[in-house]
Coordinates of C-alpha atoms in Angstrom, one line a residue:
Chain W
M1 CA -204.5 98.2 6.2
L2 CA -206.6 97.5 9.0
L3 CA -208.0 101.0 9.4
Q4 CA -209.4 99.6 5.8
Q5 CA -210.8 96.7 6.6
F6 CA -212.2 98.0 9.8
V7 CA -214.2 101.0 8.3
N8 CA -215.0 98.5 4.8
G9 CA -217.2 97.0 8.3
L10 CA -218.4 99.9 9.7
S11 CA -220.1 101.3 6.6
L12 CA -221.4 97.3 5.7
G13 CA -222.6 97.3 9.3
G14 CA -223.8 100.4 9.0
V15 CA -225.9 99.7 6.4
Y16 CA -226.9 96.3 8.7
A17 CA -228.2 99.0 10.9
V18 CA -229.8 101.1 9.6
F19 CA -231.9 97.9 8.3
A20 CA -232.0 96.1 11.4
I21 CA -233.7 98.9 13.8
G22 CA -236.5 99.5 11.3
F23 CA -236.9 96.1 11.3
T24 CA -236.9 95.9 15.0
L25 CA -239.0 99.0 16.5
V26 CA -242.0 97.5 14.0
F27 CA -241.5 93.3 15.8
G28 CA -241.5 96.0 18.8
V29 CA -244.9 97.8 18.9
M30 CA -246.4 95.2 17.1
N31 CA -244.8 91.8 18.6
V32 CA -244.4 90.2 14.9
L33 CA -241.5 89.3 12.3
N34 CA -242.9 91.8 9.3
L35 CA -241.1 89.5 6.7
S36 CA -241.7 91.7 3.6
H37 CA -239.1 94.9 5.4
G38 CA -236.5 92.7 3.1
A39 CA -239.0 93.3 0.0
V40 CA -239.5 97.3 1.1
F41 CA -235.5 98.1 1.3
M42 CA -235.5 96.3 -2.6
W43 CA -238.2 98.8 -4.1
S44 CA -236.4 101.5 -2.3
A45 CA -232.9 100.6 -4.4
Y46 CA -235.6 100.7 -7.7
V47 CA -237.2 103.8 -5.7
G48 CA -234.3 105.4 -6.0
L49 CA -232.1 104.8 -8.8
E50 CA -235.4 105.3 -11.1
V51 CA -235.1 109.3 -9.8
V52 CA -231.3 110.0 -9.8
R53 CA -231.6 108.0 -13.9
T54 CA -234.9 109.0 -14.7
L55 CA -235.1 112.6 -13.4
A56 CA -232.0 113.1 -12.9
L57 CA -231.8 114.3 -9.9
P58 CA -229.1 114.3 -6.9
L59 CA -228.6 111.2 -4.6
P60 CA -229.7 113.4 -1.6
V61 CA -232.9 113.5 -3.2
A62 CA -233.5 110.2 -3.8
I63 CA -231.9 109.3 -1.4
I64 CA -235.2 111.1 0.6
V65 CA -238.1 109.7 -2.3
A66 CA -236.9 106.5 -1.3
A67 CA -237.4 106.7 2.2
I68 CA -241.1 108.5 1.7
A69 CA -241.9 106.1 -1.2
A70 CA -240.6 102.8 1.4
G71 CA -242.2 104.3 4.4
L72 CA -245.3 104.2 2.3
L73 CA -245.1 100.9 1.3
G74 CA -244.8 100.0 5.3
V75 CA -247.9 102.2 5.6
L76 CA -249.5 99.3 3.2
S77 CA -248.3 96.7 5.0
E78 CA -249.8 97.9 7.8
V79 CA -253.3 98.0 6.2
I80 CA -253.1 95.2 4.4
I81 CA -251.7 92.8 6.2
F82 CA -250.9 93.4 10.2
R83 CA -254.4 95.7 11.4
P84 CA -257.0 93.0 10.0
L85 CA -255.0 90.0 11.1
Q86 CA -254.8 92.1 14.7
R87 CA -257.9 92.8 14.7
R88 CA -259.4 89.7 13.6
G89 CA -257.4 87.8 16.3
A90 CA -255.6 85.3 14.8
H91 CA -251.7 83.5 15.4
R92 CA -248.6 85.7 14.9
W93 CA -247.7 82.8 12.8
M94 CA -250.3 84.0 9.9
A95 CA -249.0 87.4 9.9
M96 CA -246.2 86.1 9.7
V97 CA -246.9 83.8 6.7
G98 CA -248.4 86.7 5.1
S99 CA -245.7 89.4 5.2
L100 CA -244.3 86.8 3.6
A101 CA -246.4 86.4 0.3
L102 CA -246.7 90.1 0.4
A103 CA -242.6 90.4 0.1
R104 CA -243.2 87.7 -2.7
I105 CA -246.1 89.1 -4.5
L106 CA -243.8 92.6 -4.0
I107 CA -240.3 90.6 -5.6
G108 CA -242.7 89.5 -8.6
L109 CA -244.5 93.0 -9.2
A110 CA -240.1 94.6 -9.1
Q111 CA -238.8 91.9 -11.7
E112 CA -242.2 92.2 -14.3
V113 CA -241.4 96.2 -14.0
F114 CA -237.6 96.0 -13.9
G115 CA -236.4 92.3 -15.2
T116 CA -233.8 90.5 -13.3
Q117 CA -230.8 91.9 -14.7
V118 CA -228.7 93.0 -12.2
V119 CA -228.6 97.0 -12.7
R120 CA -226.8 99.7 -11.0
Y121 CA -226.5 103.8 -10.1
P122 CA -224.7 106.3 -12.7
D123 CA -221.6 106.6 -11.1
N124 CA -221.1 109.9 -9.1
G125 CA -217.9 110.2 -8.8
L126 CA -218.2 109.2 -5.3
A127 CA -216.7 105.4 -5.2
S128 CA -213.7 106.9 -7.8
T129 CA -212.6 110.1 -5.1
V130 CA -210.5 108.6 -2.7
I131 CA -209.0 110.1 0.3
E132 CA -206.3 108.7 1.8
I133 CA -206.1 109.3 5.9
F134 CA -202.9 107.5 8.0
G135 CA -202.0 105.8 4.3
A136 CA -205.2 103.6 4.1
R137 CA -207.3 104.8 1.1
L138 CA -210.7 105.1 1.7
Q139 CA -213.9 105.5 -0.6
L140 CA -215.5 109.0 -0.4
L141 CA -218.7 106.8 -1.0
Q142 CA -217.9 104.9 2.5
I143 CA -217.3 108.0 4.6
V144 CA -220.9 109.2 3.6
A145 CA -222.4 106.1 3.7
I146 CA -221.1 106.0 7.1
V147 CA -222.7 109.8 7.3
T148 CA -225.7 109.0 6.5
A149 CA -226.4 106.1 8.0
L150 CA -225.0 107.8 11.6
V151 CA -227.8 110.9 10.8
M152 CA -230.7 108.1 10.1
V153 CA -230.1 106.0 13.3
I154 CA -229.2 110.1 15.4
G155 CA -232.7 111.7 13.6
L156 CA -234.8 108.4 15.4
A157 CA -233.4 107.9 18.2
A158 CA -234.1 112.6 18.6
F159 CA -237.4 111.4 16.9
L160 CA -238.4 108.4 19.6
R161 CA -237.1 110.0 22.6
L162 CA -238.0 114.3 21.5
T163 CA -241.2 113.9 19.4
N164 CA -244.9 112.8 21.5
V165 CA -245.2 110.5 18.5
G166 CA -241.8 109.3 19.2
R167 CA -242.5 108.7 22.6
A168 CA -246.0 107.7 21.9
V169 CA -244.5 104.6 19.7
R170 CA -242.2 103.5 22.8
T171 CA -245.1 103.7 25.2
V172 CA -247.1 101.4 22.4
A173 CA -244.2 99.1 21.9
F174 CA -243.4 98.8 25.9
S175 CA -247.4 97.8 26.5
E176 CA -250.4 98.2 24.6
T177 CA -252.3 97.9 27.5
V178 CA -250.3 100.9 29.2
A179 CA -250.3 102.8 25.5
C180 CA -254.2 102.4 25.7
I181 CA -255.0 103.4 29.0
V182 CA -253.1 106.9 29.0
G183 CA -254.6 107.9 25.6
V184 CA -252.5 106.9 22.8
P185 CA -253.4 106.3 19.5
V186 CA -252.3 103.3 19.2
E187 CA -253.1 102.6 15.7
R188 CA -252.4 105.7 13.9
I189 CA -249.3 105.3 16.1
R190 CA -248.6 102.0 14.5
L191 CA -249.1 103.4 11.2
A192 CA -246.3 106.0 12.0
T193 CA -244.0 103.2 13.3
F194 CA -244.5 101.4 9.8
F195 CA -244.0 104.5 7.9
V196 CA -240.3 105.7 10.6
S197 CA -239.6 102.1 9.7
G198 CA -240.5 101.3 6.1
A199 CA -238.3 104.5 6.2
L200 CA -235.8 103.3 7.8
A201 CA -235.3 100.3 5.1
G202 CA -235.8 102.7 2.4
G203 CA -232.7 104.4 3.0
A204 CA -230.3 101.6 3.6
G205 CA -231.5 100.0 0.3
V206 CA -230.2 103.8 -1.5
L207 CA -227.5 103.3 0.6
W208 CA -226.6 99.3 -0.2
S209 CA -227.2 100.3 -4.1
L210 CA -224.7 102.8 -3.5
L211 CA -222.1 100.6 -1.9
F212 CA -222.4 96.9 -3.5
Q213 CA -223.5 98.9 -7.4
S214 CA -226.0 96.4 -7.4
V215 CA -230.1 96.5 -7.8
S216 CA -231.8 93.0 -8.6
P217 CA -235.4 91.8 -7.5
F218 CA -233.8 89.1 -5.2
M219 CA -231.4 91.0 -3.8
G220 CA -233.9 91.9 -0.8
D221 CA -233.8 88.2 1.0
A222 CA -230.2 88.4 1.9
I223 CA -230.3 92.1 4.0
L224 CA -233.5 89.6 5.8
L225 CA -231.6 87.2 6.5
K226 CA -229.2 89.9 7.7
G227 CA -231.3 91.3 9.6
L228 CA -232.9 88.5 11.2
T229 CA -229.2 88.1 12.4
V230 CA -228.9 91.6 14.0
L231 CA -232.0 91.6 15.5
I232 CA -231.2 88.4 17.3
L233 CA -227.5 89.5 18.2
G234 CA -229.8 93.0 19.4
G235 CA -232.2 91.5 20.5
L236 CA -236.2 91.2 19.5
G237 CA -237.4 94.6 19.9
N238 CA -234.2 96.6 21.0
V239 CA -233.6 100.0 19.1
A240 CA -229.9 100.4 20.7
G241 CA -229.2 96.7 20.9
A242 CA -229.7 97.1 16.5
L243 CA -227.1 99.4 16.0
V244 CA -224.3 97.4 18.0
G245 CA -226.3 93.9 16.5
G246 CA -225.7 96.0 13.1
V247 CA -222.1 97.5 13.3
L248 CA -220.9 93.7 15.1
L249 CA -222.4 92.0 11.9
G250 CA -221.1 94.2 10.1
L251 CA -216.9 94.2 11.4
V252 CA -217.5 90.4 12.3
E253 CA -217.6 90.3 9.0
V254 CA -215.1 91.9 7.3
G255 CA -213.1 90.3 10.0
S256 CA -213.8 87.1 8.3
V257 CA -213.2 87.2 5.2
V258 CA -210.2 88.9 5.8
A259 CA -208.8 85.9 8.4
V260 CA -210.7 83.2 6.5
G261 CA -211.8 84.3 2.7
S262 CA -215.0 84.8 1.9
S263 CA -216.4 81.8 1.6
Y264 CA -218.1 81.3 4.6
R265 CA -219.3 85.2 4.8
D266 CA -222.7 85.0 5.6
A267 CA -222.3 81.8 7.8
V268 CA -220.5 83.6 10.2
G269 CA -223.5 85.7 11.3
F270 CA -225.6 82.7 11.4
G271 CA -222.4 80.8 13.3
L272 CA -222.4 84.4 15.8
V273 CA -225.9 83.8 16.4
L274 CA -225.7 79.9 17.5
L275 CA -223.2 80.5 20.1
I276 CA -225.1 83.6 21.5
L277 CA -227.9 81.7 22.1
L278 CA -226.9 79.9 23.5
T279 CA -224.8 81.1 25.9
R280 CA -227.8 84.2 26.8
P281 CA -231.4 83.2 25.4
T282 CA -232.3 86.1 24.5
G283 CA -229.8 88.4 22.4
L284 CA -226.6 90.6 24.4
F285 CA -229.1 92.5 24.8
S286 CA -231.9 91.0 27.2
T287 CA -234.5 92.8 27.3
Q288 CA -237.5 91.8 29.7
E289 CA -239.7 89.1 28.4
T290 CA -243.0 88.1 28.9
K291 CA -243.7 84.4 30.5
R292 CA -246.5 83.3 28.8
A293 CA -246.3 83.4 25.1
Chain U
M1 CA -256.9 57.8 -15.3
I2 CA -253.2 56.5 -16.0
E3 CA -253.1 58.3 -18.9
F4 CA -253.6 61.5 -15.9
F5 CA -250.8 59.6 -14.5
N6 CA -248.8 59.7 -17.2
A7 CA -249.9 63.9 -17.6
Y8 CA -249.2 65.0 -14.6
H9 CA -246.1 62.3 -11.9
N10 CA -244.2 64.6 -11.4
V11 CA -246.7 67.0 -9.9
I12 CA -248.5 64.3 -8.2
D13 CA -244.8 62.8 -6.8
L14 CA -243.5 66.9 -6.3
C15 CA -247.7 66.5 -3.4
L16 CA -246.7 63.3 -2.8
L17 CA -242.9 64.7 -0.9
N18 CA -244.1 68.8 0.4
S19 CA -246.8 67.1 2.2
V20 CA -245.1 64.6 4.1
L21 CA -242.1 67.2 4.9
A22 CA -245.5 69.7 5.9
I23 CA -247.0 66.9 8.0
G24 CA -243.6 67.2 9.7
C25 CA -244.1 71.1 10.7
F26 CA -247.6 69.9 11.2
L27 CA -246.2 67.6 14.0
L28 CA -243.8 70.6 15.6
L29 CA -246.6 73.3 15.3
G30 CA -249.3 71.0 17.0
V31 CA -246.3 72.2 20.2
N32 CA -245.9 75.0 19.2
L33 CA -242.9 75.4 18.0
F34 CA -242.6 77.4 14.3
S35 CA -239.5 75.0 12.9
L36 CA -237.2 77.0 10.3
A37 CA -234.9 73.3 11.0
T38 CA -237.0 71.8 7.9
G39 CA -234.3 72.6 4.8
G40 CA -230.7 71.8 6.6
L41 CA -232.4 68.9 8.2
M42 CA -233.3 67.8 4.4
A43 CA -229.5 69.4 3.2
I44 CA -227.8 66.4 5.4
G45 CA -230.4 63.7 4.9
A46 CA -229.9 64.4 0.3
Y47 CA -226.4 64.7 0.9
L48 CA -225.2 61.6 2.8
S49 CA -228.0 59.6 0.8
I50 CA -226.5 61.2 -2.3
W51 CA -222.9 60.8 -1.6
L52 CA -223.6 56.7 -0.8
T53 CA -225.7 56.0 -3.7
M54 CA -223.6 57.4 -6.3
Q55 CA -219.4 57.4 -4.4
Q56 CA -220.2 55.1 -1.9
G57 CA -222.0 51.9 -3.7
W58 CA -225.1 51.8 -0.8
G59 CA -228.0 50.4 -2.1
F60 CA -230.7 52.7 -2.2
G61 CA -232.7 51.7 1.4
P62 CA -229.2 51.6 3.1
A63 CA -228.9 55.1 2.3
L64 CA -232.5 56.3 3.0
L65 CA -232.1 54.6 6.2
A66 CA -228.6 56.1 7.1
A67 CA -229.7 59.4 5.9
T68 CA -233.0 59.4 8.3
L69 CA -230.4 58.1 10.9
A70 CA -228.2 61.4 10.0
A71 CA -230.8 63.7 10.5
S72 CA -233.1 63.0 13.5
L73 CA -229.6 62.8 14.6
A74 CA -229.1 66.2 13.8
A75 CA -232.3 67.5 15.1
L76 CA -231.8 65.9 18.6
G77 CA -228.1 67.7 19.0
L78 CA -229.6 71.1 17.7
G79 CA -233.1 70.3 19.8
S80 CA -230.6 69.6 23.0
L81 CA -229.6 73.5 21.9
V82 CA -232.6 75.4 21.0
L83 CA -235.1 74.4 21.9
R84 CA -235.2 75.7 25.7
L85 CA -234.6 79.2 24.0
R86 CA -238.5 80.6 23.7
G87 CA -241.0 81.6 20.4
D88 CA -239.2 83.7 17.8
Y89 CA -235.7 82.8 19.4
F90 CA -235.5 79.5 18.6
T91 CA -237.6 80.1 15.1
M92 CA -234.1 81.6 14.6
A93 CA -231.8 79.9 15.8
T94 CA -233.2 77.0 13.2
L95 CA -232.6 79.0 10.4
A96 CA -229.6 80.1 11.4
F97 CA -229.3 76.7 11.3
T98 CA -230.3 75.7 8.1
E99 CA -228.3 78.7 6.4
V100 CA -225.0 77.0 8.7
V101 CA -226.1 73.9 6.5
R102 CA -226.8 75.5 3.2
V103 CA -223.5 77.9 3.2
I104 CA -221.2 74.6 3.8
A105 CA -222.7 72.5 1.2
L106 CA -221.7 75.3 -0.9
N107 CA -218.2 75.0 0.0
W108 CA -217.5 71.4 0.6
D109 CA -217.2 71.1 -3.4
S110 CA -215.7 66.5 -2.8
V111 CA -218.8 66.6 -1.6
T112 CA -221.4 69.2 -2.3
G113 CA -220.2 69.4 -6.1
G114 CA -220.8 73.4 -4.5
A115 CA -222.2 75.7 -6.0
L116 CA -223.0 74.3 -9.2
G117 CA -224.4 71.1 -7.0
V118 CA -224.9 67.6 -7.9
F119 CA -225.8 65.7 -11.6
G120 CA -227.1 63.1 -12.7
I121 CA -228.7 61.0 -9.2
P122 CA -229.6 57.8 -10.3
K123 CA -233.7 58.4 -10.4
L124 CA -234.4 55.7 -7.5
T125 CA -237.1 57.4 -6.2
E126 CA -241.2 55.9 -6.6
T127 CA -244.5 57.4 -6.6
W128 CA -245.2 55.0 -5.1
H129 CA -242.3 55.2 -2.3
L130 CA -243.4 58.1 -1.9
A131 CA -247.4 57.4 -2.2
L132 CA -246.4 54.8 1.4
L133 CA -244.4 56.5 3.1
L134 CA -247.3 59.3 3.1
V135 CA -249.4 57.0 4.3
V136 CA -246.6 55.8 7.4
V137 CA -246.7 59.7 8.1
I138 CA -250.2 60.1 8.5
Y139 CA -250.7 56.7 10.9
L140 CA -247.7 57.7 13.0
A141 CA -248.7 61.3 13.0
W142 CA -253.1 60.5 13.9
A143 CA -251.6 57.5 16.2
V144 CA -249.3 60.3 18.3
R145 CA -252.4 62.7 18.3
N146 CA -254.6 60.1 19.8
S147 CA -252.1 58.5 22.4
A148 CA -251.5 60.1 26.3
I149 CA -249.1 61.6 24.0
G150 CA -250.9 64.2 22.0
E151 CA -253.2 64.7 24.8
R152 CA -249.9 66.2 25.8
M153 CA -248.7 68.0 23.1
H154 CA -252.7 69.0 22.7
A155 CA -251.0 70.6 26.0
V156 CA -248.6 71.7 26.0
A157 CA -250.1 74.2 22.5
V158 CA -252.5 75.5 25.2
D159 CA -251.2 76.0 28.0
E160 CA -247.1 75.3 27.9
L161 CA -247.2 76.3 31.7
A162 CA -249.3 74.2 33.2
V163 CA -248.2 71.0 31.6
S164 CA -244.6 71.4 33.6
T165 CA -246.7 72.3 37.1
A166 CA -248.7 69.2 36.3
G167 CA -245.0 66.9 36.6
Y168 CA -244.8 66.5 33.0
D169 CA -240.7 67.0 31.2
V170 CA -242.6 69.2 28.5
A171 CA -238.7 69.5 27.3
R172 CA -238.5 66.0 26.9
I173 CA -242.0 66.1 24.4
K174 CA -241.0 68.6 22.2
L175 CA -237.2 66.7 22.0
A176 CA -239.1 64.1 20.9
I177 CA -241.4 66.1 18.1
F178 CA -238.3 67.5 17.4
T179 CA -236.1 64.5 16.5
A180 CA -239.2 63.1 14.4
S181 CA -239.6 65.7 12.0
G182 CA -235.9 65.7 11.8
A183 CA -236.7 61.9 10.4
I184 CA -239.4 63.4 8.3
A185 CA -236.7 65.7 7.3
G186 CA -233.5 63.3 6.1
L187 CA -236.0 60.7 4.8
G188 CA -237.8 63.2 2.0
G189 CA -234.6 64.6 1.5
G190 CA -233.5 61.7 0.8
L191 CA -236.5 60.4 -1.8
A192 CA -236.0 64.2 -3.0
A193 CA -232.5 63.8 -4.6
H194 CA -233.6 60.4 -5.6
L195 CA -236.8 62.2 -7.4
N196 CA -235.1 65.7 -9.1
M197 CA -231.4 63.6 -10.0
F198 CA -229.9 66.9 -9.6
V199 CA -229.2 68.5 -6.1
A200 CA -227.9 72.8 -5.4
P201 CA -227.3 74.5 -2.0
G202 CA -230.1 76.5 -3.2
D203 CA -232.3 73.7 -2.7
F204 CA -232.1 73.6 0.5
G205 CA -232.2 77.6 1.5
F206 CA -234.5 78.9 4.3
L207 CA -237.2 78.9 1.1
R208 CA -237.6 75.7 1.1
S209 CA -238.1 75.5 4.6
F210 CA -240.4 78.2 5.0
D211 CA -242.6 76.1 2.4
A212 CA -243.1 73.2 4.7
V213 CA -244.4 75.1 7.5
I214 CA -246.7 77.6 4.7
A215 CA -248.7 74.8 3.6
S216 CA -249.0 73.3 7.2
V217 CA -250.7 77.5 9.0
L218 CA -252.6 77.3 4.9
G219 CA -253.9 74.1 5.5
G220 CA -254.5 74.2 9.1
V221 CA -253.2 73.0 12.5
L222 CA -256.7 71.6 13.9
N223 CA -256.7 68.4 11.3
I224 CA -253.6 66.2 9.7
A225 CA -255.4 66.6 6.1
G226 CA -254.7 71.1 7.0
P227 CA -251.1 70.0 6.1
V228 CA -251.5 67.6 3.1
I229 CA -254.2 70.5 1.8
G230 CA -251.5 73.4 2.4
A231 CA -249.1 71.3 0.6
V232 CA -251.0 70.3 -2.4
I233 CA -251.9 73.8 -3.4
L234 CA -248.9 75.2 -2.7
T235 CA -247.3 72.7 -5.1
V236 CA -250.0 72.3 -7.8
L237 CA -250.7 76.5 -8.0
P238 CA -247.0 77.7 -9.5
E239 CA -247.5 74.8 -12.3
A240 CA -251.0 75.6 -12.7
M241 CA -250.0 79.0 -13.0
R242 CA -247.4 78.2 -15.6
F243 CA -249.1 80.1 -17.9
S244 CA -247.5 83.1 -17.4
A245 CA -244.3 82.5 -15.1
Q246 CA -243.5 86.8 -15.1
M247 CA -247.1 86.8 -13.4
R248 CA -246.7 83.6 -11.1
E249 CA -244.7 84.9 -8.4
I250 CA -247.6 86.9 -8.0
L251 CA -250.2 85.1 -8.2
V252 CA -249.3 82.6 -6.2
G253 CA -248.3 85.5 -3.6
T254 CA -251.6 86.9 -4.0
I255 CA -254.1 84.0 -3.5
I256 CA -251.6 83.4 -0.1
L257 CA -252.1 86.4 0.7
L258 CA -255.7 85.7 0.5
A259 CA -256.3 82.8 2.1
V260 CA -254.4 84.5 5.2
L261 CA -256.6 87.0 5.5
F262 CA -259.6 85.8 4.1
L263 CA -260.1 82.2 5.0
P264 CA -260.0 82.0 8.6
A265 CA -261.6 78.4 8.7
G266 CA -258.9 76.9 7.3
L267 CA -256.8 78.5 9.6
A268 CA -257.9 79.9 12.5
S269 CA -257.1 76.2 14.0
L270 CA -254.9 77.0 16.8
P271 CA -256.9 74.9 19.6
G272 CA -257.4 78.2 21.9
L273 CA -259.1 81.0 19.3
L274 CA -261.2 77.8 18.0
R275 CA -262.5 77.0 21.7
R276 CA -262.9 80.8 21.7
R277 CA -264.1 80.9 18.3
V278 CA -266.9 78.1 19.2
T279 CA -267.5 80.0 23.0
S280 CA -268.4 83.1 21.7

């Protein structure tokens, strides 16, 4: 029973983590919250659904296609919002408002194209296949979700550590000035960051829809709030922090459901955030912050 | 004129109300605080006032006063805890506050009616209440900004470090402004509840908070007309888009986006930016 809840929390937390890592990655590089991240997550769930349902392609293909589509959406947001605003030297708040407006447009478009009905992925046997381990009954789907999330995280870590582009991303995140001095093509690196960030939201979107058996135009709002929670838990712009924070949030949420029922589930994360901010004002894994905003 | 008013008095009421809320955010933006606590503070004011008028038999005036006091106390408490957080951490903490309030409202059935909300609230809010409140709030905001405190607020927005080095207590200025905006949000919440005759927890989520801030940011933080213009546009736009319910979100989003991208005059309103613009 305990193991079962643990796996529940882990699969939930894995999706949170993948979503939040993309979120925090953009924050690290741009120093701006991209509030359209949730809408990108939602669109990718629909893209994956179309691939599975209309094109009848297997699930792994759907995840890849959805991730690529979401990555392109991320690139689009950089090109139409973040880059022009930054060139103009606009205030950071503008970018936040702009990305929220983009989210509204994307949600409206989704309603227009897919309707407001909640739909689900066709049954693929993953959810109904049950594995018995130590007397706990685990869905194969949960295992697959955890493994997929893990693969994405490891892939990202390898990308950031081992490739030139990844190293450049880390340089830009560290300091734009330094990146310019050492000859990093900052604008292209930004595009790459937005693509990777979007792709992670895409993968998370498909996994989420599989786990919860529901896709709707409004699914992005809830996950955006979770993403913000994880962002604070892990420290803004901190990728490792987002991973730990995401898994932690998943486990704490499931734990709270077991302890006090599901009615306060959504408040638990935010309560945790308030608690942590009051004790450690820059998140659990604080990174250096500039003294002059 | 009378006919126009009768036809559109709902929209006019909402414009007035949203302008008041936007000015609360505008004051905070003036000291570099991007707060998303508006929704939570409104919820406190709204639920307290309807509980008092509907279940305790209080008059409208005292209930509004209680709502205002409760929300300013909540803002004072929250502010003293979260105002020491920097930039985005502060924004997220205020968002967390709003969401926690919303979830509590969702579960506290006896007071808030749970997820279904409260029906049949007596309609006690009149247009002139809102208009009077807006005039008062505008006057107060204008008076504060043109006083010694306003000078200091302005300085805090430009360079906080310099102000505290000069020996002024930045934290106290910020807390005072935050408490005042809490009072505005609480009063606005009480008026909103008795205007719509129906209140549900979903009315006071993070989107509500964002709308108030967006109104200020869109209109411009340069002078007091900014938040009013922003709030009116954001209220009238969706109404004007009634002809296509489907396309409404898309159009409203597009217009906000275009404003952000192409209207730096209404938007590049932060004092520092503006000075750079003028000098260059």
